[in-house]
Amino acid sequence: MSLVTIPVAPGVSCIQETGVANFMRCNIWHVQGRDCDLVIDTGMGLNPLKQYIAQSTDKPLKAIATHSHFDHSGSLHEFDCRLGHKLEAEAFAAGGRDAVLFKGAWTEIDFICPQRHGDFDRQTYSITPAPLTGYIDEGDIIDLGDRAFQVLHLPGHSPGSIGLYDLKSATLFSGDAIYDGALLDSHPHSDKQIYRHTLERLQRLGAEVIHAGHSPSFGGEKLDEIINGYFSGQNVMPDVKEWFAEFQANENDPYANQNWPESGC
């Protein structure tokens, strides 16, 4: 099975689908709680995820999708409890390709290693529909019994992007609202002005640890650096195909495992 678990903090692990280009490899977060566990985002659906997680917990699982894009919602259908923002409910329910933005340039780049996933076919790849079983929105609380998260609505990258914030530990699970890489604000449903407001909010939040939708976790100073770079126009993803070509040219092995610091940030 092409999944790997990276311990990041007490009760927090990052699961990744291996054989996926680094910039596309979704961080699937498993957060353990006293009463239930959270699964935050579910990757591209290249491997059975629920049975993999069940090997390390016997608690009930709540799957939360930070947004509906194909690289985050691929295994959402496997879970009985599926939570997300109502603004993207139609996309979750539709699945497929277009609704979850697997179209255009994304269908033309080789972000899957053929040696690791020989049966993957860009022409037939599709997301299984996963209608949400409940909606979450700004101010809602996700309580695991011994830790709790406030839901933040963080639109801009997508209309229904959400994050989960643990005020006690100043830890943010940000989805694709922010990650350590070129930020993407050019999807058909992205909104640059709204995204700017979201990033300004994140700078005021006071988060000390950010567990993002892609790439290793980071701290508050790095968050400011990423956002300031975006505001200056230096940290924005350009044309996807050109950007991927540059990425391939600069990476010896674009599908290699990532190097995570032991502290997770």
XYZ file of C-alpha atoms in Angstrom:
265
model
C 0.000 0.000 0.000
C 1.460 3.355 -1.039
C 0.758 5.234 2.188
C 3.198 6.456 4.797
C 2.596 7.884 8.274
C 4.720 10.709 9.659
C 4.413 11.331 13.434
C 4.327 15.109 13.864
C 3.184 15.852 17.441
C 1.556 13.948 20.307
C -1.677 12.577 18.903
C -1.078 14.129 15.475
C 0.195 12.248 12.428
C 0.440 13.125 8.760
C -0.469 10.402 6.271
C 0.715 10.809 2.698
C 0.148 8.988 -0.570
C 3.619 8.136 -1.862
C 4.492 8.226 -5.522
C 2.775 11.600 -5.896
C 4.762 14.682 -6.900
C 5.716 16.632 -3.793
C 3.749 19.765 -4.612
C 0.551 17.750 -5.166
C 0.914 15.381 -2.213
C -1.923 16.166 0.152
C -1.288 16.054 3.883
C -3.913 13.743 5.355
C -4.040 14.600 9.054
C -4.975 12.000 11.669
C -5.737 13.690 14.986
C -6.401 11.344 17.884
C -8.861 12.270 20.609
C -10.325 10.751 23.749
C -13.788 10.185 22.312
C -13.169 10.170 18.569
C -10.480 10.844 15.985
C -10.362 13.367 13.163
C -9.229 12.737 9.614
C -8.568 16.095 7.987
C -8.569 15.750 4.179
C -8.353 12.419 2.386
C -5.884 12.723 -0.500
C -6.484 11.608 -4.081
C -8.027 8.245 -3.258
C -5.149 6.204 -4.664
C -5.300 3.723 -1.770
C -7.966 2.573 0.709
C -7.534 5.128 3.485
C -10.080 4.180 6.122
C -8.767 0.637 6.546
C -5.220 1.993 6.793
C -6.166 4.386 9.606
C -8.175 1.660 11.350
C -4.914 -0.201 11.957
C -3.855 2.518 14.418
C -7.128 3.391 16.173
C -10.399 1.867 17.308
C -12.088 5.247 17.853
C -14.948 6.562 15.702
C -13.647 8.651 12.801
C -14.885 12.054 11.685
C -13.624 12.995 8.224
C -13.373 16.724 7.589
C -12.645 18.098 4.140
C -10.981 21.503 4.138
C -12.245 21.917 0.556
C -13.488 19.847 -2.360
C -10.496 19.773 -4.743
C -9.608 16.336 -6.081
C -6.284 16.078 -4.262
C -8.062 16.518 -0.906
C -11.352 14.646 -1.349
C -10.391 11.390 -3.062
C -11.136 9.014 -0.170
C -13.842 11.049 1.554
C -16.530 8.610 0.402
C -14.995 5.853 2.552
C -16.055 7.527 5.797
C -19.501 7.479 7.391
C -19.121 10.951 8.911
C -18.187 13.508 6.219
C -18.067 17.178 7.183
C -17.341 20.242 5.078
C -18.583 23.712 4.153
C -21.992 24.024 2.502
C -20.607 26.301 -0.241
C -18.872 23.259 -1.742
C -21.540 20.686 -0.935
C -22.505 20.282 -4.595
C -18.915 19.525 -5.576
C -18.539 16.871 -2.860
C -21.827 15.270 -3.928
C -20.920 15.343 -7.618
C -17.367 14.022 -7.426
C -16.148 13.054 -10.870
C -13.665 15.402 -12.531
C -14.888 18.905 -13.359
C -16.689 19.588 -10.077
C -13.550 18.827 -8.052
C -11.348 20.744 -10.531
C -9.564 17.816 -12.156
C -9.565 19.512 -15.539
C -7.479 21.728 -17.770
C -3.754 21.689 -17.100
C -4.145 19.341 -14.126
C -5.108 16.554 -16.552
C -1.956 17.119 -18.631
C 0.865 16.941 -16.073
C 2.559 13.821 -14.710
C 2.109 14.289 -10.971
C 1.733 10.521 -10.391
C 4.796 8.254 -10.562
C 4.009 5.507 -13.121
C 6.358 3.048 -11.398
C 4.450 3.394 -8.101
C 0.952 3.662 -9.542
C 1.008 1.734 -12.794
C -2.783 1.534 -12.958
C -3.299 5.296 -12.697
C -4.759 6.791 -15.869
C -5.295 10.540 -16.179
C -7.955 9.925 -18.803
C -10.194 7.850 -16.523
C -9.265 9.141 -13.047
C -12.365 10.285 -11.213
C -13.422 11.091 -7.659
C -16.152 8.957 -6.082
C -19.084 11.171 -5.026
C -19.113 11.828 -1.281
C -22.172 13.829 -0.203
C -21.536 15.616 3.059
C -23.346 14.169 6.067
C -23.088 17.491 7.903
C -22.030 21.084 7.375
C -19.447 23.022 9.371
C -18.921 26.766 9.294
C -17.257 29.694 11.057
C -17.404 29.382 14.832
C -18.439 25.736 15.041
C -16.543 23.603 17.554
C -15.217 20.119 16.834
C -14.784 18.469 20.242
C -12.730 15.280 20.539
C -13.169 15.034 24.312
C -9.671 16.094 25.323
C -9.021 18.693 22.614
C -11.275 20.981 20.635
C -11.007 22.898 17.389
C -12.767 26.028 16.227
C -13.840 26.031 12.597
C -12.557 29.002 10.584
C -14.048 29.853 7.206
C -11.003 30.720 5.066
C -12.285 31.434 1.537
C -10.291 32.635 -1.433
C -8.441 29.558 -2.651
C -11.930 28.078 -2.894
C -15.307 29.407 -1.676
C -15.756 26.840 1.085
C -12.199 26.467 2.328
C -12.077 25.930 6.083
C -9.409 25.577 8.750
C -9.421 24.096 12.244
C -7.826 26.075 15.072
C -6.853 24.802 18.513
C -6.681 28.003 20.544
C -5.151 26.232 23.545
C -2.062 25.125 21.613
C -2.222 27.833 18.910
C -2.242 25.088 16.274
C -3.911 25.608 12.905
C -4.869 22.995 10.340
C -5.086 25.288 7.346
C -5.918 23.177 4.305
C -4.852 25.106 1.207
C -5.558 28.532 2.669
C -1.822 28.560 3.312
C 1.045 26.092 2.875
C 4.791 26.362 2.361
C 4.839 26.831 -1.398
C 3.558 28.948 -4.263
C -0.023 29.855 -3.359
C -2.777 29.166 -5.860
C -5.447 31.810 -6.421
C -6.353 31.183 -10.057
C -8.931 28.389 -9.915
C -12.224 29.214 -11.634
C -13.860 29.702 -8.234
C -10.916 31.429 -6.538
C -11.269 35.058 -5.474
C -8.049 37.060 -5.081
C -9.588 39.887 -3.045
C -11.303 37.535 -0.617
C -8.132 35.460 -0.420
C -6.159 38.542 0.579
C -8.589 39.128 3.456
C -8.169 35.508 4.552
C -4.374 35.793 4.549
C -4.523 39.052 6.510
C -6.735 37.266 9.038
C -4.228 34.454 9.346
C -1.480 36.961 10.079
C -3.561 38.303 12.973
C -4.566 34.887 14.284
C -1.459 34.197 16.337
C -1.011 30.589 15.247
C 2.321 29.149 16.355
C 2.105 25.825 14.508
C 0.561 25.437 11.057
C -0.263 21.979 9.737
C -1.063 22.753 6.108
C -2.645 20.953 3.182
C 0.728 20.373 1.493
C 4.412 20.265 2.506
C 5.883 20.042 6.017
C 4.451 22.020 8.927
C 5.859 25.404 9.925
C 5.629 28.161 12.520
C 4.298 31.683 12.793
C 7.369 33.431 11.394
C 7.262 31.267 8.281
C 3.558 32.005 7.910
C 4.316 35.729 7.766
C 7.108 35.116 5.268
C 4.845 33.093 2.959
C 2.035 35.637 3.105
C 4.284 38.656 2.658
C 5.852 36.948 -0.345
C 2.402 36.440 -1.823
C 1.444 40.069 -1.200
C 4.620 41.183 -2.993
C 3.775 38.995 -6.002
C 6.716 36.633 -5.477
C 4.920 33.587 -4.095
C 2.067 33.011 -6.541
C 1.705 29.953 -8.761
C 1.909 31.032 -12.432
C 0.635 28.972 -15.360
C 0.332 25.427 -14.014
C 2.068 23.663 -16.922
C 4.992 26.109 -16.947
C 5.295 25.862 -13.180
C 5.316 22.057 -13.277
C 8.007 22.044 -15.970
C 10.161 24.271 -13.770
C 9.446 22.046 -10.769
C 10.586 18.953 -12.680
C 13.741 20.707 -13.841
C 14.681 21.636 -10.268
C 13.915 18.285 -8.628
C 16.152 15.226 -8.955
C 13.178 13.066 -8.025
C 9.868 14.948 -7.849
C 8.217 11.877 -6.285
C 10.728 11.428 -3.444
C 9.545 11.310 0.152
C 9.545 14.626 1.953
C 11.938 15.533 4.770
C 9.973 16.466 7.866
C 11.728 17.875 10.952
C 11.262 15.777 14.048
C 9.287 18.549 15.747
C 6.892 18.759 12.828
C 7.426 22.484 12.366
